[in-house]
PDB file of C-alpha atoms in Angstrom:
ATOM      1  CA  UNK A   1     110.465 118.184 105.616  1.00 47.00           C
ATOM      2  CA  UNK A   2     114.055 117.408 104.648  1.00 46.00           C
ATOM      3  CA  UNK A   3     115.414 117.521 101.530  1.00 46.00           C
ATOM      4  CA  UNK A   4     118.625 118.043  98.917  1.00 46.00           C
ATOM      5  CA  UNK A   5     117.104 117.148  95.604  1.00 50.00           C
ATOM      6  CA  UNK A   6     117.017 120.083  93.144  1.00 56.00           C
ATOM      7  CA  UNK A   7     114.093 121.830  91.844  1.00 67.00           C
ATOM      8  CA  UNK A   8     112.374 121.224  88.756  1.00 89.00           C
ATOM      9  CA  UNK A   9     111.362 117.810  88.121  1.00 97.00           C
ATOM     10  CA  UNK A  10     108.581 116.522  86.558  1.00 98.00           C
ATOM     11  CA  UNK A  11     106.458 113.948  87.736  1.00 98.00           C
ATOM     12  CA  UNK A  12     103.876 111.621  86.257  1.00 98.00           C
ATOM     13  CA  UNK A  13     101.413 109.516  88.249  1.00 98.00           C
ATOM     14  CA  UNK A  14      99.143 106.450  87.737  1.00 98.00           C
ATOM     15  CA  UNK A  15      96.622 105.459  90.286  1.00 97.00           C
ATOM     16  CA  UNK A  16      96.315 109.280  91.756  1.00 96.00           C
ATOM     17  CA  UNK A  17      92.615 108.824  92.881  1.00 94.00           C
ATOM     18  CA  UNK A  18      93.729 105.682  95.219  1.00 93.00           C
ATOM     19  CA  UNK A  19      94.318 105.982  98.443  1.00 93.00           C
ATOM     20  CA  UNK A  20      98.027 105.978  98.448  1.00 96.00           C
ATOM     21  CA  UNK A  21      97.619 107.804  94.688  1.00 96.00           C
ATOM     22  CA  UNK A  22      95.835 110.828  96.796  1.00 95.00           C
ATOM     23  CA  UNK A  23      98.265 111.082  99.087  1.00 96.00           C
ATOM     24  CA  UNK A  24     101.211 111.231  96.489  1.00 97.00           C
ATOM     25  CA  UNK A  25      99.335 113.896  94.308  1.00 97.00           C
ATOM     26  CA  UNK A  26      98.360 115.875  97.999  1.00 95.00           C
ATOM     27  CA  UNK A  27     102.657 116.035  98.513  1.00 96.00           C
ATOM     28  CA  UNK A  28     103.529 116.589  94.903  1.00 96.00           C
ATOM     29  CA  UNK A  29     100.899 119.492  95.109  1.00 95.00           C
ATOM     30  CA  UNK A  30     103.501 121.405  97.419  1.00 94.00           C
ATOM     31  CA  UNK A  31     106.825 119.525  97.099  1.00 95.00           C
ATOM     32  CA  UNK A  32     109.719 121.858  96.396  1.00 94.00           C
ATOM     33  CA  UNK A  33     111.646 119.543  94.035  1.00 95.00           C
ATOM     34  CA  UNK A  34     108.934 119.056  91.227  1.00 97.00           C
ATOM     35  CA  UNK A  35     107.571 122.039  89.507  1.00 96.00           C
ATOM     36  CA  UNK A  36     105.265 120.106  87.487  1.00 97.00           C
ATOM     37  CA  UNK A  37     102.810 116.773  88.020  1.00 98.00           C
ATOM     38  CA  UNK A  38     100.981 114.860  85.306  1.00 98.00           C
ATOM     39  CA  UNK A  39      98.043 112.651  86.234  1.00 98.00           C
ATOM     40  CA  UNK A  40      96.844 110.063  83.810  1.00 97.00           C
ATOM     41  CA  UNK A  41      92.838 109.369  84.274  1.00 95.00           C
ATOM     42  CA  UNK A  42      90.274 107.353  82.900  1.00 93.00           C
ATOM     43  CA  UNK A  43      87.888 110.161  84.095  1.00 90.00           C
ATOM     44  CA  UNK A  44      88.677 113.765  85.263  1.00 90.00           C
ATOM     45  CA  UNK A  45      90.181 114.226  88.693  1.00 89.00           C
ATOM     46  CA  UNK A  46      87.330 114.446  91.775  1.00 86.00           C
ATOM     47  CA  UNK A  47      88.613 117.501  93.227  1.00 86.00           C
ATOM     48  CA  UNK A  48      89.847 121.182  92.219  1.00 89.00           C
ATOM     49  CA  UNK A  49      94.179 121.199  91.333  1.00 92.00           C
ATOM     50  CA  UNK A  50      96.977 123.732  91.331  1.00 92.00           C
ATOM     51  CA  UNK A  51      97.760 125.212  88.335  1.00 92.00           C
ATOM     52  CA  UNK A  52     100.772 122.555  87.759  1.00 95.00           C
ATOM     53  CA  UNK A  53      98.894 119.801  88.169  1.00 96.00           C
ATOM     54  CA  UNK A  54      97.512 118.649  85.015  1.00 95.00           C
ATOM     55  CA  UNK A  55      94.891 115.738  83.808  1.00 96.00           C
ATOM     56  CA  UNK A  56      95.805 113.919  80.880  1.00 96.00           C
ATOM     57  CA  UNK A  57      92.778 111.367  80.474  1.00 95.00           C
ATOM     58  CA  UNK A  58      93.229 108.309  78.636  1.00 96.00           C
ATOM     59  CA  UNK A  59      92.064 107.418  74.771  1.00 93.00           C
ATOM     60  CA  UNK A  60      88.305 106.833  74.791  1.00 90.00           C
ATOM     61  CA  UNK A  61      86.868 103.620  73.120  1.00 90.00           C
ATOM     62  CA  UNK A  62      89.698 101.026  74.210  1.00 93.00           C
ATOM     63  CA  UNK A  63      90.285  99.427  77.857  1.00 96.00           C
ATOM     64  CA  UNK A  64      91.975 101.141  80.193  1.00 96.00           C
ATOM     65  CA  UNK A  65      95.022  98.953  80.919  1.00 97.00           C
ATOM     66  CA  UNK A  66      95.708  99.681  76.852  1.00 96.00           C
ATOM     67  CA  UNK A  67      95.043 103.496  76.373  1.00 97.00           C
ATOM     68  CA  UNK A  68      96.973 103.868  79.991  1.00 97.00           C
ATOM     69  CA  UNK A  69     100.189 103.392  76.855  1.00 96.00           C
ATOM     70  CA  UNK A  70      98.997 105.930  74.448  1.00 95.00           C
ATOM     71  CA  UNK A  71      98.840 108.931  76.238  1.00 95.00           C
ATOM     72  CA  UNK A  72     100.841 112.209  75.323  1.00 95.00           C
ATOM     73  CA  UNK A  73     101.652 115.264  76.605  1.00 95.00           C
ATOM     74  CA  UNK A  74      99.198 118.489  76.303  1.00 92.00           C
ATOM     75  CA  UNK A  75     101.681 120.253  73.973  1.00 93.00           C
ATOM     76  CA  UNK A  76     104.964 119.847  72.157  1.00 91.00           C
ATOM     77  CA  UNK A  77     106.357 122.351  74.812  1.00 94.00           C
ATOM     78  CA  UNK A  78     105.034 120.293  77.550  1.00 95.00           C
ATOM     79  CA  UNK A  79     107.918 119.562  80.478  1.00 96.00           C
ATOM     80  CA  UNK A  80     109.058 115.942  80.054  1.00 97.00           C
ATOM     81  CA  UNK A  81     108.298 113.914  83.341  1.00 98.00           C
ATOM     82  CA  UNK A  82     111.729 113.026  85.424  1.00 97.00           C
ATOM     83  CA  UNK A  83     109.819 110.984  87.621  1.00 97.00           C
ATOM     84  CA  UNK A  84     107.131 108.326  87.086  1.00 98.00           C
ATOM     85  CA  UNK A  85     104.537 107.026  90.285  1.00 98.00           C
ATOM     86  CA  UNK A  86     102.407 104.380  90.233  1.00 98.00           C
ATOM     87  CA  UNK A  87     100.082 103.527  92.866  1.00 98.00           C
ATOM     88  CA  UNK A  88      97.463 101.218  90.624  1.00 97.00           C
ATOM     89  CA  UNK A  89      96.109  98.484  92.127  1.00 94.00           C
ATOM     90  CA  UNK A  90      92.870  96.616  93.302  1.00 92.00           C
ATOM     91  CA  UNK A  91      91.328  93.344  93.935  1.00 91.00           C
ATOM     92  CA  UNK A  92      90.053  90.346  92.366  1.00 92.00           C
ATOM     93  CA  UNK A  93      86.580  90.810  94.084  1.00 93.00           C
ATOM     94  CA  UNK A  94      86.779  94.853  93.498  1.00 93.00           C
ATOM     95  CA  UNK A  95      87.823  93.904  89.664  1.00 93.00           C
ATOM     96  CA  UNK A  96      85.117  91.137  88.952  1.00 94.00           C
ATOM     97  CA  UNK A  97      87.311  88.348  87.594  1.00 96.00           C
ATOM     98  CA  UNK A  98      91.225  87.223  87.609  1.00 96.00           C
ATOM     99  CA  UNK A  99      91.483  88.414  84.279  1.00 96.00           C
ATOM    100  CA  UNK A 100      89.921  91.970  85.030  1.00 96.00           C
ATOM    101  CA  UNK A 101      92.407  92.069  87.947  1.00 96.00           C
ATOM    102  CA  UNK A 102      95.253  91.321  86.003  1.00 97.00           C
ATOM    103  CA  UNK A 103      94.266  94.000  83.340  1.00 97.00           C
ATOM    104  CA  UNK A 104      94.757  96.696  85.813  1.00 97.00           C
ATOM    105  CA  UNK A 105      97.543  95.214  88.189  1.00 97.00           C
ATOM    106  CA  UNK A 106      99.733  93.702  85.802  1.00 98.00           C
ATOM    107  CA  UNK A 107      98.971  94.672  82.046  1.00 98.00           C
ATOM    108  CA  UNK A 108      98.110  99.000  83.099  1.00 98.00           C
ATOM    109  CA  UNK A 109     101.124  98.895  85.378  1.00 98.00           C
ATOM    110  CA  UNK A 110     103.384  97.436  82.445  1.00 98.00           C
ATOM    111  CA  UNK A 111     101.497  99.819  80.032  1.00 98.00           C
ATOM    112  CA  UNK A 112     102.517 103.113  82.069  1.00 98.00           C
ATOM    113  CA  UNK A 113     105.828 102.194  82.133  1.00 98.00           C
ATOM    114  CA  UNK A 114     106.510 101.688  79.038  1.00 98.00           C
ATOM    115  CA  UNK A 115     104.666 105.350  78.187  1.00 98.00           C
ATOM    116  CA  UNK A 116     106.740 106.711  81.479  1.00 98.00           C
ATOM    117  CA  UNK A 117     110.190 105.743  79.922  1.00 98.00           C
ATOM    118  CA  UNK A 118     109.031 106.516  76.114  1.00 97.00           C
ATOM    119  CA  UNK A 119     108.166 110.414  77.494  1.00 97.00           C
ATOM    120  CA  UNK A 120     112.005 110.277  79.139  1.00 96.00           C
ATOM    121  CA  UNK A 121     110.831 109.391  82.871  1.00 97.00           C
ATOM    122  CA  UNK A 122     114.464 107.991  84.150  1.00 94.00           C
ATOM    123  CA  UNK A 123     113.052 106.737  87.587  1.00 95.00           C
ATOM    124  CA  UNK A 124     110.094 104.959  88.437  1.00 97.00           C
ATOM    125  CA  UNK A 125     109.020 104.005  92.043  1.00 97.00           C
ATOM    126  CA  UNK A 126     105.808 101.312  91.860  1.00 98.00           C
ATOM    127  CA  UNK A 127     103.716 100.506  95.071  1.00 98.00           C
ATOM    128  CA  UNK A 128     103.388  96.423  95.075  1.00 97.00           C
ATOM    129  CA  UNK A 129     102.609  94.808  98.187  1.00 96.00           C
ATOM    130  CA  UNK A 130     104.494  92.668 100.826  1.00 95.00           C
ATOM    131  CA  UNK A 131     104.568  89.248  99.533  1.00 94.00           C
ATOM    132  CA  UNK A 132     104.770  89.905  96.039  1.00 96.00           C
ATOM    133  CA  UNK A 133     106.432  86.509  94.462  1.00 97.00           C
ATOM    134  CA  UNK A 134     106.372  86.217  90.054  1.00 96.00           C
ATOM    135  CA  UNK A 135     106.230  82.290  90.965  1.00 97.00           C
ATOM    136  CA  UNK A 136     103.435  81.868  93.800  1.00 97.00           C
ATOM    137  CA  UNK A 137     100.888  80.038  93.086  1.00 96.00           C
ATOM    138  CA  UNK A 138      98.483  82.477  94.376  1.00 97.00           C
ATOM    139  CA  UNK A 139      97.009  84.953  92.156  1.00 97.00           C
ATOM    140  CA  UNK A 140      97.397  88.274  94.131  1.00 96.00           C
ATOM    141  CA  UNK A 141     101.187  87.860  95.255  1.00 96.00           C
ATOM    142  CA  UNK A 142     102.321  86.406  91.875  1.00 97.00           C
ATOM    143  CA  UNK A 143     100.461  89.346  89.450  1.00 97.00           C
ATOM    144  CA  UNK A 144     101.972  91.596  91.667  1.00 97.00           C
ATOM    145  CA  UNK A 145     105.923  90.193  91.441  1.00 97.00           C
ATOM    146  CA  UNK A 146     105.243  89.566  87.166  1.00 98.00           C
ATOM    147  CA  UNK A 147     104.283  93.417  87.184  1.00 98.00           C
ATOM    148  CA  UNK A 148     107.462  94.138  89.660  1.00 97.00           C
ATOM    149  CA  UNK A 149     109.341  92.190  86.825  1.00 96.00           C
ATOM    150  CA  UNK A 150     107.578  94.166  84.112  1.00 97.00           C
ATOM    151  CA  UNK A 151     108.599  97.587  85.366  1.00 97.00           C
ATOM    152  CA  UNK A 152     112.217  96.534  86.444  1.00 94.00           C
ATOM    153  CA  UNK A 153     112.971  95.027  82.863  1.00 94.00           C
ATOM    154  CA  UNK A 154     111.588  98.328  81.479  1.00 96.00           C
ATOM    155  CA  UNK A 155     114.539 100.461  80.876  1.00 94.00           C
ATOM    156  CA  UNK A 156     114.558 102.916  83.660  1.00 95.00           C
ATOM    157  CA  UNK A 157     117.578 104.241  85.124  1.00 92.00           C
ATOM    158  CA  UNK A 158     116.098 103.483  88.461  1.00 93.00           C
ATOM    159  CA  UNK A 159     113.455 101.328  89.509  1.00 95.00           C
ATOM    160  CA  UNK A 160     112.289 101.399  93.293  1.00 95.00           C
ATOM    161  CA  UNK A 161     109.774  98.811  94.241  1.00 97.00           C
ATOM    162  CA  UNK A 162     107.391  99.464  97.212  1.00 97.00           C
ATOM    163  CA  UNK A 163     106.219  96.395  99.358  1.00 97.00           C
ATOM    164  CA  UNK A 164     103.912  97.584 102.089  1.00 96.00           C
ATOM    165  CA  UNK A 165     101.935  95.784 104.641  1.00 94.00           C
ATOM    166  CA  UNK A 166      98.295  96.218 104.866  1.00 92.00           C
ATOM    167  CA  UNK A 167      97.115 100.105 104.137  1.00 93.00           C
ATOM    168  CA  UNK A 168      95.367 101.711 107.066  1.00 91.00           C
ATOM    169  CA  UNK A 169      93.292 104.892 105.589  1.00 78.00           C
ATOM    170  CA  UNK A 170      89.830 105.727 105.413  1.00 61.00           C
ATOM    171  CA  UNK A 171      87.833 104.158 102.387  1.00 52.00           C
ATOM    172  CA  UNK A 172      85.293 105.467  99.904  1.00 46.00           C
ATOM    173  CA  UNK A 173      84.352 102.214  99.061  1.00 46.00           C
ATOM    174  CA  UNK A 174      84.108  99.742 101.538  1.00 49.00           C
ATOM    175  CA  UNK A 175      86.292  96.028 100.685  1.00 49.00           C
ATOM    176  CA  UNK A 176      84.909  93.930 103.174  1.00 45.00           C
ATOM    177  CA  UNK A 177      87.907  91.971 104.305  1.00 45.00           C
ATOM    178  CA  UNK A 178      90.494  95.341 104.458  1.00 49.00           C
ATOM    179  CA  UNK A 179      87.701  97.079 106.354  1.00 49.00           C
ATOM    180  CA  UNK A 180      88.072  94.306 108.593  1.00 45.00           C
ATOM    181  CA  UNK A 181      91.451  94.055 108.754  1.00 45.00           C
ATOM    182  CA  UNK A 182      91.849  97.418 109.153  1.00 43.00           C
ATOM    183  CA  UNK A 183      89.542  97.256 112.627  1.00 44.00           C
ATOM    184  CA  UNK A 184      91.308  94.456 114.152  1.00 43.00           C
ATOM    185  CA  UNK A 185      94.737  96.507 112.959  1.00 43.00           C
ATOM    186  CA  UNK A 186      95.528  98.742 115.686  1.00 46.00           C
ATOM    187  CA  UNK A 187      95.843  95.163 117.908  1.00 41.00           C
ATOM    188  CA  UNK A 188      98.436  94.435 115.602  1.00 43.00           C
ATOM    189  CA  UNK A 189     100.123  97.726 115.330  1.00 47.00           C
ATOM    190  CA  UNK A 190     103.539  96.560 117.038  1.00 45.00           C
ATOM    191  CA  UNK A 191     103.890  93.523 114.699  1.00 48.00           C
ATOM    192  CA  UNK A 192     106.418  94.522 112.190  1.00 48.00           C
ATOM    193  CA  UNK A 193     105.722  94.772 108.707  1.00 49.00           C
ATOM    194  CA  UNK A 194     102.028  94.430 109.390  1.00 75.00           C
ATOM    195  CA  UNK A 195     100.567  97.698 108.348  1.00 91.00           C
ATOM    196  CA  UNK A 196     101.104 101.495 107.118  1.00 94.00           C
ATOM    197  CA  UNK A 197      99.664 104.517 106.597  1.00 94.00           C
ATOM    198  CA  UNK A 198      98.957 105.555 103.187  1.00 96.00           C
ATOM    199  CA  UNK A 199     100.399 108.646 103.802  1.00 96.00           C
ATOM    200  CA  UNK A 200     103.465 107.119 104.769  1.00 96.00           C
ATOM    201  CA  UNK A 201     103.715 105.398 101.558  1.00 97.00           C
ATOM    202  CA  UNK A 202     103.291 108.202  99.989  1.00 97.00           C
ATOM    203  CA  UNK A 203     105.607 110.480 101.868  1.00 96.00           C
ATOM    204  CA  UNK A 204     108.140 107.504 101.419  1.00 96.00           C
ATOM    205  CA  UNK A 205     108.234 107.288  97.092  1.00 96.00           C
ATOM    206  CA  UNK A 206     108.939 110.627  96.960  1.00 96.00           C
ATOM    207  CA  UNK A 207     111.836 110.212  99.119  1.00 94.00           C
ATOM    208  CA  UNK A 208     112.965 107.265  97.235  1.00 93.00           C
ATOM    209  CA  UNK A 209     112.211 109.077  93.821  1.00 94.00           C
ATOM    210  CA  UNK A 210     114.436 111.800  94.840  1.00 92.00           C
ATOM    211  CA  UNK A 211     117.138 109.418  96.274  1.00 88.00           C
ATOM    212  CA  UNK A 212     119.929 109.621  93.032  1.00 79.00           C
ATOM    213  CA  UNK A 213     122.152 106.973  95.167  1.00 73.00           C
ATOM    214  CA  UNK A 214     120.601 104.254  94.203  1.00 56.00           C
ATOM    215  CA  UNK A 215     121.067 102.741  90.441  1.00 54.00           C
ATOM    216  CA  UNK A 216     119.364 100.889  88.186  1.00 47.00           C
ATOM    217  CA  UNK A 217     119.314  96.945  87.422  1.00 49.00           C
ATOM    218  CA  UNK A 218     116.993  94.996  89.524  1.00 52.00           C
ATOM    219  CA  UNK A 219     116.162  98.011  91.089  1.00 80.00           C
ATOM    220  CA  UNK A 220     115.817  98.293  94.932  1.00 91.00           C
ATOM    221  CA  UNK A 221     112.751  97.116  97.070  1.00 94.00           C
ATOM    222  CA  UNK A 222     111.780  98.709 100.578  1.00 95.00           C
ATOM    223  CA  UNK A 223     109.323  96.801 103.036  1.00 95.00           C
ATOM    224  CA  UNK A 224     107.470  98.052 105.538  1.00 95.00           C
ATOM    225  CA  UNK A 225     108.810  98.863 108.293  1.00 94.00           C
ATOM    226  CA  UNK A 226     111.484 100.622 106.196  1.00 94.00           C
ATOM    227  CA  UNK A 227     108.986 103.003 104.634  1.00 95.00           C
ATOM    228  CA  UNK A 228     107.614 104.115 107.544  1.00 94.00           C
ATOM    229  CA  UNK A 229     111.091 105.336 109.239  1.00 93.00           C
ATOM    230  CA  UNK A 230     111.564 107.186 106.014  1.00 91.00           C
ATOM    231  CA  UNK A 231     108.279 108.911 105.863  1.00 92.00           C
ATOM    232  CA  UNK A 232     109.144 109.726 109.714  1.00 87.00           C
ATOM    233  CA  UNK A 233     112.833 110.870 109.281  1.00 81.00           C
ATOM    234  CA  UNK A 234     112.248 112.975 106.373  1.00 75.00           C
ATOM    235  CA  UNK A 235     109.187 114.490 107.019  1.00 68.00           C
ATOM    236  CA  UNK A 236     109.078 116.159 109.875  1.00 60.00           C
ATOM    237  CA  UNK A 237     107.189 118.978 111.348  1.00 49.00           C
TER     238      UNK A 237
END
């Protein structure tokens, strides 16, 4: 694996029991640049973690997507996160209703960053989704581009936004039209922009987290395609 960033950072991740949020925590687990990983849960983390990985569940008694923004650190002592990741996300059908959707994929993701850049998190890399559009008509594409805008308009240094295609990866819980997609996939695999690895996504906001060329504003946003060569350049056997 390739890298110039320093050591030390701090890292703190939403979403780590997801798909892509397992990967990330699996890479941050052993990553030479970040001594130290926060993961904010609604419920304990499924498997045993390294010593500097820590838990931080949310406030009982409220909804998620509003204790997600009243977390703190274990201790006064506690490293400050460097680096925020968030890898929330679901579907209307997995969340019940439009408004339980956009509790989590808008209103959690908005929530985190705001707790992110209050701990003194200067970057903050989000996964979204290819399509992603503030002004679509369409409920999935336009919650994800209003939380896009929610995170850029935040205050981070740097904001890197995350647009892959559809995520190819084993499932504990079975979404009926993904798990479909995900068979007819591999007949699709040469179409670009049409799918990724969640590993690759993972392997990718790290290396876009640790990029310090890039600057702030708008913030930058990588496709497809262009996550998966940098998941292959820079991590290589």
């Amino acid at each position: 694996m390739a890298t110039s960033a320093k050591l030390g950072y701090t890292a703190i991740v939403s979403g780590g029991t997801g798909q892509v949020g397992r990967q990330l925590v699996g890479l941050l687990s052993t990553h030479p640049s970040f001594s130290h990983t926060y993961l904010v849960q609604r419920r304990p983390f499924p498997s045993a973690l390294p010593s500097h990985i820590e838990t931080i569940l949310t406030p009982t008694g409220e909804p998620f997507h509003e204790a997600i923004g009243k977390v703190k650190l274990p201790t006064e002592s506690s490293p400050k996160p460097t680096h925020a990741f968030c890898c929330l996300g679901t579907t209307r059908a997995d969340a019940g209703s439009a408004e339980a959707f956009k509790n989590l994929d808008l209103d959690a993701v908005a929530n985190f960053a705001k707790l992110a850049h209050t701990l003194g998190a200067h970057t903050f890399v989000l996964v979204s989704s290819t399509g992603a559009n503030k002004d679509s008509y369409l409920l999935y594409p336009r919650t994800k581009g209003e939380a896009e805008e929610a995170v850029a308009t935040t205050g981070f240094k740097r904001v890197v936004v995350c647009r892959p295609g559809l995520l190819v990866c084993e499932r504990d819980k079975g979404r009926f039209f993904e798990d479909l997609a995900m068979k007819v996939a591999p007949y699709f695999k040469w179409v670009p922009g049409s799918q990724i690895e969640t590993v690759d996504v993972a392997k990718a906001m790290i290396v876009l987290g640790l990029d310090e060329t890039e600057t702030a504003g708008a913030g930058r946003i990588v496709g497809n395609d262009e996550m998966i060569g940098m998941a292959k350049m820079e991590y290589k056997d």
